[in-house]
GROMACS .gro file of C-alpha atoms in nm:
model
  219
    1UNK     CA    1  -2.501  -1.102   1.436
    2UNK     CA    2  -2.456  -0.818   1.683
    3UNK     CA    3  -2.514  -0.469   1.552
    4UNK     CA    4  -2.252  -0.321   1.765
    5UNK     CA    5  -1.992  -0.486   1.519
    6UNK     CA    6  -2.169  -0.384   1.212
    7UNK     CA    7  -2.138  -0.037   1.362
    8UNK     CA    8  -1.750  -0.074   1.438
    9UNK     CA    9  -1.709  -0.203   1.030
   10UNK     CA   10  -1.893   0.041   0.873
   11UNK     CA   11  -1.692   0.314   1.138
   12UNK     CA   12  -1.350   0.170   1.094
   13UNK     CA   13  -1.486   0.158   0.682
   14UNK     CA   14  -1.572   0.549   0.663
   15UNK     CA   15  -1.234   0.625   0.808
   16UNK     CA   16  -1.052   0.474   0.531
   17UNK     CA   17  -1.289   0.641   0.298
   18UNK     CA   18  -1.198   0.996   0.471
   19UNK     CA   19  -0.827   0.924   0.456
   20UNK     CA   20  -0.826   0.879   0.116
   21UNK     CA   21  -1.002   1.228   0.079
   22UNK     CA   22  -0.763   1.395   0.270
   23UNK     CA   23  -0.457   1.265   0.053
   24UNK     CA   24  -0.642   1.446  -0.215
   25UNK     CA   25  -0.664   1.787   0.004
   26UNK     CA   26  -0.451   1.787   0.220
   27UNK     CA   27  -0.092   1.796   0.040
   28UNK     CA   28  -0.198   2.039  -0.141
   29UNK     CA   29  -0.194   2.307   0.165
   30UNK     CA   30   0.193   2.231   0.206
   31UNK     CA   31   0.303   2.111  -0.122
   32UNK     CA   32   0.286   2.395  -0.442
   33UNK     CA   33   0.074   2.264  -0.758
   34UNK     CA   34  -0.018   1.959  -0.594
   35UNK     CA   35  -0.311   1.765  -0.760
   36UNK     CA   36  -0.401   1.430  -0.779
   37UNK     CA   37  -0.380   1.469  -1.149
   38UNK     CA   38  -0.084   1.680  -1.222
   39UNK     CA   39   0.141   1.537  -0.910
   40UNK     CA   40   0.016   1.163  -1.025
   41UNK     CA   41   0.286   0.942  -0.873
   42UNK     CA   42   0.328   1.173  -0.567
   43UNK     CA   43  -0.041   1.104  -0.487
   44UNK     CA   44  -0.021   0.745  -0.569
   45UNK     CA   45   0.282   0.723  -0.244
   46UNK     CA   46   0.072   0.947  -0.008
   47UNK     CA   47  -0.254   0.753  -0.079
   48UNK     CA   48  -0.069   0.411  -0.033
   49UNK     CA   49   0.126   0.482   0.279
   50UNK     CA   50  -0.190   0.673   0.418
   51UNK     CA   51  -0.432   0.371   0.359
   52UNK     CA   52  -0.198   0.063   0.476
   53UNK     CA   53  -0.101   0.297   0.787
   54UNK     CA   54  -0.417   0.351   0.905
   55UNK     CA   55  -0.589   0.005   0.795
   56UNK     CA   56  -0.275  -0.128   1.036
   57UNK     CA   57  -0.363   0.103   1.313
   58UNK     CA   58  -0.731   0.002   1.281
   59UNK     CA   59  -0.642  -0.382   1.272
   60UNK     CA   60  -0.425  -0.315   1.620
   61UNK     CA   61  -0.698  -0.119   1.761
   62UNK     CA   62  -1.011  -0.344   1.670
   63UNK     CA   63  -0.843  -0.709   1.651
   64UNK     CA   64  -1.095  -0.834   1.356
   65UNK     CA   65  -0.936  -1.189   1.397
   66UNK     CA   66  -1.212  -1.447   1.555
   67UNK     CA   67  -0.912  -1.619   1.775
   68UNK     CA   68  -0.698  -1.406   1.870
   69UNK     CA   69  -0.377  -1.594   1.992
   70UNK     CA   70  -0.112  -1.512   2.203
   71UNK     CA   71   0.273  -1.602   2.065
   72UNK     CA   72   0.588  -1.495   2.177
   73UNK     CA   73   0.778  -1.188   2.026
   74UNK     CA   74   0.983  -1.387   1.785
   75UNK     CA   75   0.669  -1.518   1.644
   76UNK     CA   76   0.538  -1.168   1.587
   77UNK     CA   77   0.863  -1.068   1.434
   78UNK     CA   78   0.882  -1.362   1.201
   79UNK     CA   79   0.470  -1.327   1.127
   80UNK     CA   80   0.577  -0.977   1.048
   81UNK     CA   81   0.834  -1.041   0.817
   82UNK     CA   82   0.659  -1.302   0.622
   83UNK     CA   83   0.377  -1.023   0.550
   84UNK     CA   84   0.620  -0.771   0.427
   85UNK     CA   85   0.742  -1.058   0.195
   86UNK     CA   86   0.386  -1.135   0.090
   87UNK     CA   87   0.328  -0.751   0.011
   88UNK     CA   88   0.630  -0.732  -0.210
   89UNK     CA   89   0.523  -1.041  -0.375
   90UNK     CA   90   0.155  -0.910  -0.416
   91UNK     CA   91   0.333  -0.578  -0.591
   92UNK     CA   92   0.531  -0.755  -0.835
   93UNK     CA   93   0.257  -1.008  -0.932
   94UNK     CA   94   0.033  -0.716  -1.012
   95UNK     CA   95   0.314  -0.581  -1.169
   96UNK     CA   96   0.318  -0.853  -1.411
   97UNK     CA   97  -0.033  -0.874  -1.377
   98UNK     CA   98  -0.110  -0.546  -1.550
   99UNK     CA   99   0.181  -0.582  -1.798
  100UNK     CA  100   0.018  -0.858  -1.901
  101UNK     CA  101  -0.298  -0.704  -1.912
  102UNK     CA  102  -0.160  -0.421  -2.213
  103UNK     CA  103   0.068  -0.204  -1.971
  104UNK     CA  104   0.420  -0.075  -2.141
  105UNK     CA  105   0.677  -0.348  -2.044
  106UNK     CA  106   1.020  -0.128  -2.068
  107UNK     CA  107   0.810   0.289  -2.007
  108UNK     CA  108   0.648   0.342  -1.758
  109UNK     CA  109   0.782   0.110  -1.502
  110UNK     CA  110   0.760   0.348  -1.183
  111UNK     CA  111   0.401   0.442  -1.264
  112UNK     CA  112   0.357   0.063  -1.335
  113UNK     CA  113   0.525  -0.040  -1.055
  114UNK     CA  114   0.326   0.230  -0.814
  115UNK     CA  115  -0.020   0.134  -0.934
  116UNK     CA  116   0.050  -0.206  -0.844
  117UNK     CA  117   0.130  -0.100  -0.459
  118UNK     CA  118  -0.171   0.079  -0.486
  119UNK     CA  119  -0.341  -0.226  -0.539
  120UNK     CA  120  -0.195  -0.431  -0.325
  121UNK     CA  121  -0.267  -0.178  -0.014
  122UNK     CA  122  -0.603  -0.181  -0.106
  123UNK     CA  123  -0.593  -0.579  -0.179
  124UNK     CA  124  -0.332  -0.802   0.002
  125UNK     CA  125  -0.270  -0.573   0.254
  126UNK     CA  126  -0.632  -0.627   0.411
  127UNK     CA  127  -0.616  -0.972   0.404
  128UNK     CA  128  -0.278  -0.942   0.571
  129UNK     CA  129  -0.468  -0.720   0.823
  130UNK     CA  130  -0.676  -1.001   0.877
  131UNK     CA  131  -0.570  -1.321   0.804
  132UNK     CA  132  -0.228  -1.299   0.849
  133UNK     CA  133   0.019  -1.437   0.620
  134UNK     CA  134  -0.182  -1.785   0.580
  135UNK     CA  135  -0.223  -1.844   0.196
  136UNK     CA  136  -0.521  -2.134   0.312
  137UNK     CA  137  -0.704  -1.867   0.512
  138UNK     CA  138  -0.724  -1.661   0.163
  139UNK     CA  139  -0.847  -1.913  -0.050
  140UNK     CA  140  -1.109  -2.020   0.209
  141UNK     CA  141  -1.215  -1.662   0.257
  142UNK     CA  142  -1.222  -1.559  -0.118
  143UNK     CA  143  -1.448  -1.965  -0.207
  144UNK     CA  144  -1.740  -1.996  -0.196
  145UNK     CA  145  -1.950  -1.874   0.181
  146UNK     CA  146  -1.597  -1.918   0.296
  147UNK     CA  147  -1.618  -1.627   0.494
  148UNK     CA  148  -1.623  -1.639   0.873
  149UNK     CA  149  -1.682  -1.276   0.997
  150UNK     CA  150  -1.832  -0.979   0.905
  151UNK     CA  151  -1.496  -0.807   0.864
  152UNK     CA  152  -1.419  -1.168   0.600
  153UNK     CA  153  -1.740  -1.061   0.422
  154UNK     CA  154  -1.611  -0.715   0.422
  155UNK     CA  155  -1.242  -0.813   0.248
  156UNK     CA  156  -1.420  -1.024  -0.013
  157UNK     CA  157  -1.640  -0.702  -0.119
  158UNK     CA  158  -1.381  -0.453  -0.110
  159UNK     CA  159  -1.127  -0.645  -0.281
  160UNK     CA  160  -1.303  -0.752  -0.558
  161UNK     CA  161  -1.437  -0.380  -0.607
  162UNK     CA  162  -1.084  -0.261  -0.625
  163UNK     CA  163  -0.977  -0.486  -0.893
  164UNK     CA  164  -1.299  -0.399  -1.088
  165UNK     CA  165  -1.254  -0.037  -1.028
  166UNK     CA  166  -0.909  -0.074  -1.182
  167UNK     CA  167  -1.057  -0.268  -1.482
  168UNK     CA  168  -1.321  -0.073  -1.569
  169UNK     CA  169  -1.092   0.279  -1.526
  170UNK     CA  170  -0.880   0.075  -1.826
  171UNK     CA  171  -1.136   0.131  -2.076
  172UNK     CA  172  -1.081   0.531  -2.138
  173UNK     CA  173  -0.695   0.489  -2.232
  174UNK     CA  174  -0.709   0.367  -2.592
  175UNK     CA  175  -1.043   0.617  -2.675
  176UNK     CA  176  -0.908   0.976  -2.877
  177UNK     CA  177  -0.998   1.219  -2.635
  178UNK     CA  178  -0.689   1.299  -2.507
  179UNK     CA  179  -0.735   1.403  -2.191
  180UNK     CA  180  -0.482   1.443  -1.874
  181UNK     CA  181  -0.674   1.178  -1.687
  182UNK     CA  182  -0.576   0.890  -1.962
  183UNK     CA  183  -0.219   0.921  -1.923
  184UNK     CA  184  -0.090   0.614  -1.792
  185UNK     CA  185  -0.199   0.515  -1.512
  186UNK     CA  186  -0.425   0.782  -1.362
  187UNK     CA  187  -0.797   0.622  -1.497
  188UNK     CA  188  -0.659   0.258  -1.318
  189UNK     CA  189  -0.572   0.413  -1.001
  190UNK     CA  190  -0.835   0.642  -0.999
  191UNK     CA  191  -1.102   0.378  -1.119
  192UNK     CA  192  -0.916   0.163  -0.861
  193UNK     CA  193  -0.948   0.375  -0.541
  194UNK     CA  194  -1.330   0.499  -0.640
  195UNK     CA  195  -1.387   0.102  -0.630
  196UNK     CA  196  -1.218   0.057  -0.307
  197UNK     CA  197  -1.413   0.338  -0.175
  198UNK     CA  198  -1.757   0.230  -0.310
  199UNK     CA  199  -1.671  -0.145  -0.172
  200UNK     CA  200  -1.569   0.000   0.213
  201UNK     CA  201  -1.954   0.169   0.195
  202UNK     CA  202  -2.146  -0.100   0.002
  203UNK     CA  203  -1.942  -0.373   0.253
  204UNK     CA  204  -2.095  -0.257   0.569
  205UNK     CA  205  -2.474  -0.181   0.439
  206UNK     CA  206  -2.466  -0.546   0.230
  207UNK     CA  207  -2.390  -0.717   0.536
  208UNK     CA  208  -2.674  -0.489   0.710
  209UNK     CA  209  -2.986  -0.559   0.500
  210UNK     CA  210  -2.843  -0.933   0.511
  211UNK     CA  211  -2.779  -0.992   0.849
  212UNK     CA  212  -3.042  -1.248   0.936
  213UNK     CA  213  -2.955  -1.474   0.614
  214UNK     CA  214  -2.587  -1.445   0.688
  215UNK     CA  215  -2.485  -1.752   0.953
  216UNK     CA  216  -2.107  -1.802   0.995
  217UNK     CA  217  -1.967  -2.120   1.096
  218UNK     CA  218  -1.654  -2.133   1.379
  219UNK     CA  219  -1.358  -2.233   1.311
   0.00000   0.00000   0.00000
């Protein structure tokens, strides 16, 4: 396993980390009594658009994929189309996901609704990034040693510390402290994005301090 990629993760990793900083800071220079907190949903767009922009970008810029293959444009078009289709699948099956899971069915649909892009861009929209729209590809990835790559490795960690995150920042809502930060959904998304953000560090150091027992077979 070459170092020089481990380096170009745990870069392309710490740049999605600092992105999600700045749509904390940031806004707040141009927009008046912006805070993550008070400005909730506004945060939740920036933070989504900011993350799947960049993690795009980054995909373009570093090709991740193993075999990269040439196809014409229509292919690209229609390979394009099918992962917009996936994403808005992804958001309404967390949608229904988290309804499921205790959220209000008929209130709160927006912030419902907005917490489950949030998850997808930190989610499905990686292994879009990387696998492409090729359901096999993401149950071989997310079975057991199914992953091929360092950046594979990477999506498996990441995306299960997202879902955690959001799981864990569940717990706080029903407690009587009544705080801003337990309105619904701010502890998910927040609880989310801290898991996404510990998973992009703890992804790249894992793979590190394992790098001789980690072997990964071609496809």
């Amino acid at each position: 396993m070459k170092e020089a990629e481990i380096r170009r993760l745990l870069a392309a990793n710490l740049l999605c980390v600092f992105s999600i900083i700045l749509t904390a800071v940031l806004p707040a220079f141009f927009w008046d009594r912006f805070t993550v907190l008070g400005t909730h949903l506004t945060w939740l767009c920036i933070c989504s658009v900011c993350v799947s922009t960049l993690n795009i970008v980054l995909h373009l810029v570093l090709k991740p994929n193993l075999t990269p293959k040439r196809s014409s444009f229509a292919h690209k078009i229609s390979r394009f189309l099918k992962c917009c289709i996936y994403f808005f699948m992804s958001c309404i099956l967390f949608h229904a996901i988290i309804v499921l899971y205790g959220a209000p069915l008929l209130e709160s649909v927006t912030e419902t609704f907005l917490f489950a892009v949030l998850l997808s861009t930190f989610t499905t929209l990686q292994c879009l990034c990387i696998l492409g729209p090729n359901i096999q590809a993401w149950i071989r990835v997310f079975s057991k040693n199914g992953a091929m790559s360092i950046w594979e490795t990477s999506l498996q960690i990441t995306t299960m510390c997202s879902i955690l995150g959001a799981w864990f920042g569940a717990f706080p809502i029903p407690l009587d402290w009544d705080r801003p930060w337990q309105v619904w959904p701010i502890s998910c998304s927040l609880g989310a994005t801290f898991g996404y953000m510990a998973g992009l560090i703890i992804a790249p150091l894992w793979i590190h301090w394992n790098r001789k027992q980690l072997t990964y077979k071609s496809r």
